[in-house]
mmCIF file of C-alpha atoms in Angstrom:
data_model
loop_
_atom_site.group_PDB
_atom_site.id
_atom_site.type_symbol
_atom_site.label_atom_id
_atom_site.label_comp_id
_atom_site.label_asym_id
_atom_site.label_seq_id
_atom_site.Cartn_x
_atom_site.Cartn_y
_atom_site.Cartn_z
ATOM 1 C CA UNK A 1 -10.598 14.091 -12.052
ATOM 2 C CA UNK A 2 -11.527 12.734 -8.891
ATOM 3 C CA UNK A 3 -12.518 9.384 -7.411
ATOM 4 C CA UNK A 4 -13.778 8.334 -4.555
ATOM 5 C CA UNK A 5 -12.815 5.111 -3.102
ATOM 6 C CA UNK A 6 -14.434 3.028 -0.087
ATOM 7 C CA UNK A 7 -14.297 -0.697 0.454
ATOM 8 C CA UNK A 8 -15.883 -2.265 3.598
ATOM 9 C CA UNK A 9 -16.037 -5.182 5.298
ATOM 10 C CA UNK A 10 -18.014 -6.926 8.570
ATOM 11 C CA UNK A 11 -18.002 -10.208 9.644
ATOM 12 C CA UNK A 12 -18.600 -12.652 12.236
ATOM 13 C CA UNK A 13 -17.441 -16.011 11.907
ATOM 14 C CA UNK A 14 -15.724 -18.371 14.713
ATOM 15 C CA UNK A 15 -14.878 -15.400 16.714
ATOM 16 C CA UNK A 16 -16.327 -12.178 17.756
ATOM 17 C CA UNK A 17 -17.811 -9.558 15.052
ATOM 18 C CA UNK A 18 -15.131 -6.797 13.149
ATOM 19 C CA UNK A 19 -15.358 -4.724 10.730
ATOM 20 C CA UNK A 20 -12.529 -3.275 8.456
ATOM 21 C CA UNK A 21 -12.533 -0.621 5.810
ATOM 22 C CA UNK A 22 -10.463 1.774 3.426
ATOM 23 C CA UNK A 23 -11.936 4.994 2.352
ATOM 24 C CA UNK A 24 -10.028 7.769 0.136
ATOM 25 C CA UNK A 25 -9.794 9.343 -2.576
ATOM 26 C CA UNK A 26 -7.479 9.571 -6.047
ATOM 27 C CA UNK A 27 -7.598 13.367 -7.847
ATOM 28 C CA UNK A 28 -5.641 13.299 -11.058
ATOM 29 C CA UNK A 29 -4.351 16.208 -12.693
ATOM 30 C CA UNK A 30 -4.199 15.438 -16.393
ATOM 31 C CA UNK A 31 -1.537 16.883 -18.792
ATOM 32 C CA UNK A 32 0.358 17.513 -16.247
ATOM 33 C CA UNK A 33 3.863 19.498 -16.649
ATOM 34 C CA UNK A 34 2.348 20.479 -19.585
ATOM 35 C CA UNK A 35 2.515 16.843 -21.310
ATOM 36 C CA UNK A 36 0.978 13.928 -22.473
ATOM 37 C CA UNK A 37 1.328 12.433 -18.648
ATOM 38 C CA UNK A 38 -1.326 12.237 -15.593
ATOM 39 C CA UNK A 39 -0.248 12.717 -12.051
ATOM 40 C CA UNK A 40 -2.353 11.006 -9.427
ATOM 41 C CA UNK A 41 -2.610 11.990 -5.609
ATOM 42 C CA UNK A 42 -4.065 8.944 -3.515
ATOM 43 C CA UNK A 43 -4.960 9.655 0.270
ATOM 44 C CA UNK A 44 -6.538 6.380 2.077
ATOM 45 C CA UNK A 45 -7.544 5.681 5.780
ATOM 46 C CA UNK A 46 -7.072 1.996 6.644
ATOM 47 C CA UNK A 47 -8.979 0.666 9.434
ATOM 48 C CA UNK A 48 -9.677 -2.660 11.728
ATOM 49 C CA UNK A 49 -11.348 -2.694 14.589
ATOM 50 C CA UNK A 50 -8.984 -5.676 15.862
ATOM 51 C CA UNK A 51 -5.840 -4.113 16.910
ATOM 52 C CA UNK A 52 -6.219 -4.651 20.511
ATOM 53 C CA UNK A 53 -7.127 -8.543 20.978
ATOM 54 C CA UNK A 54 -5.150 -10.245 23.595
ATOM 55 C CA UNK A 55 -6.192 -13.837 21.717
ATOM 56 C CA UNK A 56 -3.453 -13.788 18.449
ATOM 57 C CA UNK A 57 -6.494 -16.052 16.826
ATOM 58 C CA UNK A 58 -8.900 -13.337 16.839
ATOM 59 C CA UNK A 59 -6.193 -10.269 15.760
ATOM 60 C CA UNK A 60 -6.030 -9.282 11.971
ATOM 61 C CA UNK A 61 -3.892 -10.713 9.120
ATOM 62 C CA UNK A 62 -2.363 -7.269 8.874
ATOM 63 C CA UNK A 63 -0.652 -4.552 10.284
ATOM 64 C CA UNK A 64 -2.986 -1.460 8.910
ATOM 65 C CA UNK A 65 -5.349 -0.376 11.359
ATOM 66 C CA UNK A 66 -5.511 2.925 11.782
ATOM 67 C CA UNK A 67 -3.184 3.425 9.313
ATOM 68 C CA UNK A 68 -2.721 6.355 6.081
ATOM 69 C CA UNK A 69 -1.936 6.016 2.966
ATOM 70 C CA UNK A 70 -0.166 8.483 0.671
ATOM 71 C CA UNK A 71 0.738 8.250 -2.573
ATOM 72 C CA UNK A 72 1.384 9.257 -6.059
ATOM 73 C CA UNK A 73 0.525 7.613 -9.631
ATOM 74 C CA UNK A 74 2.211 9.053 -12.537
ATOM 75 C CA UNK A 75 1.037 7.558 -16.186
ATOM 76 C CA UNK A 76 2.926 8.704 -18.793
ATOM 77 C CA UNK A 77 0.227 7.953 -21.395
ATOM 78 C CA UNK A 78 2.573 6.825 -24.116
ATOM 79 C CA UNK A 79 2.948 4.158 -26.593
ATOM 80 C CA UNK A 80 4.259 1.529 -24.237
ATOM 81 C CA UNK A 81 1.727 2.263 -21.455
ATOM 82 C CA UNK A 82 4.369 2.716 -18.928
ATOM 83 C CA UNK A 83 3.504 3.545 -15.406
ATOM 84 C CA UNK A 84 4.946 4.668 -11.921
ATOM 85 C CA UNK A 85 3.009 4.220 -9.082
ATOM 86 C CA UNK A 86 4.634 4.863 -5.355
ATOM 87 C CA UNK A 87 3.657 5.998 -1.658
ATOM 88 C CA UNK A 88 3.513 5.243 1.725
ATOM 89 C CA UNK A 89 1.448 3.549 4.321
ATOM 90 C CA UNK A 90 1.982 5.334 7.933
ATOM 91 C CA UNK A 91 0.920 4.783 11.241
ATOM 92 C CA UNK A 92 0.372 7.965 13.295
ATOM 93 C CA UNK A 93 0.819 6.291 16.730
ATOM 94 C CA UNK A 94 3.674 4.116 16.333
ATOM 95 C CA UNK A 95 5.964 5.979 13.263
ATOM 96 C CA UNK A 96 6.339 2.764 10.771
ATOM 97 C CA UNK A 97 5.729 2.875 7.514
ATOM 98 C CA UNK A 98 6.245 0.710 4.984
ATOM 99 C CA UNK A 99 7.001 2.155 1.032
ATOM 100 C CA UNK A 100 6.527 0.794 -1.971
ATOM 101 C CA UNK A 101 7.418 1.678 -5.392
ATOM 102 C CA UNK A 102 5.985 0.017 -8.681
ATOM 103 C CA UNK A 103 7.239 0.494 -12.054
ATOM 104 C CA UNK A 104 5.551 -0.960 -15.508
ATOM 105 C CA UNK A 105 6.479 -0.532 -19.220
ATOM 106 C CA UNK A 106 5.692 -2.822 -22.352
ATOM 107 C CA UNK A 107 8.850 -3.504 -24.148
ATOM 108 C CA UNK A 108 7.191 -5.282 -27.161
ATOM 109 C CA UNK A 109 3.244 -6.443 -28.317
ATOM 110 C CA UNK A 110 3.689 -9.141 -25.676
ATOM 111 C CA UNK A 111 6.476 -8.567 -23.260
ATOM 112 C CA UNK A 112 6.014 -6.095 -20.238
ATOM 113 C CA UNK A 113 8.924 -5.202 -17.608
ATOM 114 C CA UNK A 114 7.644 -4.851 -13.863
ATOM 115 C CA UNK A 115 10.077 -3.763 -10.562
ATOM 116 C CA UNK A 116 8.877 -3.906 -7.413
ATOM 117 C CA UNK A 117 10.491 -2.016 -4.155
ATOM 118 C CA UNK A 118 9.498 -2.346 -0.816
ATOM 119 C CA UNK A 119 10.800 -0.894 2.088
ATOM 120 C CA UNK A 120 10.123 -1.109 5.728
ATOM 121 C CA UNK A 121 10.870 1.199 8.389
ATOM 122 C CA UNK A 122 10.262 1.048 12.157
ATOM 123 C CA UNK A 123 11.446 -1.693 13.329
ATOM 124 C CA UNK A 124 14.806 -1.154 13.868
ATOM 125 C CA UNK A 125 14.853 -0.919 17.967
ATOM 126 C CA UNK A 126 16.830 -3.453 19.675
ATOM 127 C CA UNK A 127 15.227 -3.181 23.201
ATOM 128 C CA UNK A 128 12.930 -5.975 23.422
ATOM 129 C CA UNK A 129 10.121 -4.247 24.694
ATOM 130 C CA UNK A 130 10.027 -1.943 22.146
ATOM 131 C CA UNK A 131 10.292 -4.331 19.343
ATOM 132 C CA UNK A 132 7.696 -6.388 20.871
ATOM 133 C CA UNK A 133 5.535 -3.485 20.512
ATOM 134 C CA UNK A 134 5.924 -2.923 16.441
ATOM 135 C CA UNK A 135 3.470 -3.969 14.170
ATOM 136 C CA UNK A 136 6.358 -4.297 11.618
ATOM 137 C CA UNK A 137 8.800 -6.477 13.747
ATOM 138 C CA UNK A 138 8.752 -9.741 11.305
ATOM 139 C CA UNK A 139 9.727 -7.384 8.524
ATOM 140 C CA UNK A 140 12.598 -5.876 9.987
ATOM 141 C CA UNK A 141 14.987 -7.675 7.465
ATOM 142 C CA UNK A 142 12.259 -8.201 4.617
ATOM 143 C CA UNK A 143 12.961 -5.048 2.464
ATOM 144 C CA UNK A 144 13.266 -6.300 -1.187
ATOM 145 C CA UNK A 145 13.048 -5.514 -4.942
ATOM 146 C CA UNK A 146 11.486 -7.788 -7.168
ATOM 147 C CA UNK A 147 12.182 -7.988 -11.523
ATOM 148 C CA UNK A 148 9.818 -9.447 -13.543
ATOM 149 C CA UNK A 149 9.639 -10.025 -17.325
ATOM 150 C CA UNK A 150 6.182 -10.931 -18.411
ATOM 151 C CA UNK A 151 5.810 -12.748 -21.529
ATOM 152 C CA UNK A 152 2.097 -13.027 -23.316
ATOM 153 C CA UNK A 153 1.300 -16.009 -25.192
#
């Protein structure tokens, strides 16, 4: 029923030493609503040590420092292994968080549906302090929802 997740990371290459790392954990309840169906409840801490370097160069790839995540994976354990998996990464300090939503079903043997939503929220200021501020400020327009039909050869 539960797992325990950590992933770490420290390195020192052309610029000074970091060190990143998500820790959590997933507890599923299984037969839930008194079905065939598992709920998940993920909690995960995200953190980098880089957040505050005045040189962009030596700053993170990301925008999840010290950042949680919340979220929820429902399996409905059926025939066409179809899955919904959503949540929420926050930041404390600043208020943004950025949600995602991920839905799976196989619609034959070797075709599988996938949609994709992601949303952004935090940005939306229009003093230019402010927005200067936001982690999420190049993703103020970038919400989107992405199709796919997979077909297996």
């Amino acid at each position: 029923e539960w797992l325990l997740k950590f992933e770490g990371i420290t390195s020192s290459g052309e610029y000074q030493r970091y060190s990143a790392a998500v820790f959590g954990f997933e507890y599923t309840q299984v037969g839930v609503f008194d079905s065939f169906a598992d709920l998940g409840w993920i909690v995960e801490y995200l953190f980098d040590d880089r957040r505050h370097q005045k040189d962009y160069r030596k700053m993170a790839l990301h925008s999840f420092e010290r950042d949680v995540f919340l979220g929820w994976r429902y399996a409905f354990n059926d025939a066409d292994s179809s899955e919904i998996l959503t949540g929420v990464i926050y930041d404390p300090k600043t208020e943004e968080a950025f949600y995602s939503f991920e839905y799976a079903q196989r619609l034959a043997n070797d075709v599988k549906l996938n949609v994709e939503i992601r949303a952004f929220q935090g940005a939306e200021s229009n003093a230019a302090s402010a927005v200067s501020t936001l982690k999420t400020r190049y993703l103020k327009d970038e919400d989107y929802v992405q199709l796919e039909l997979v077909k297996f050869f």
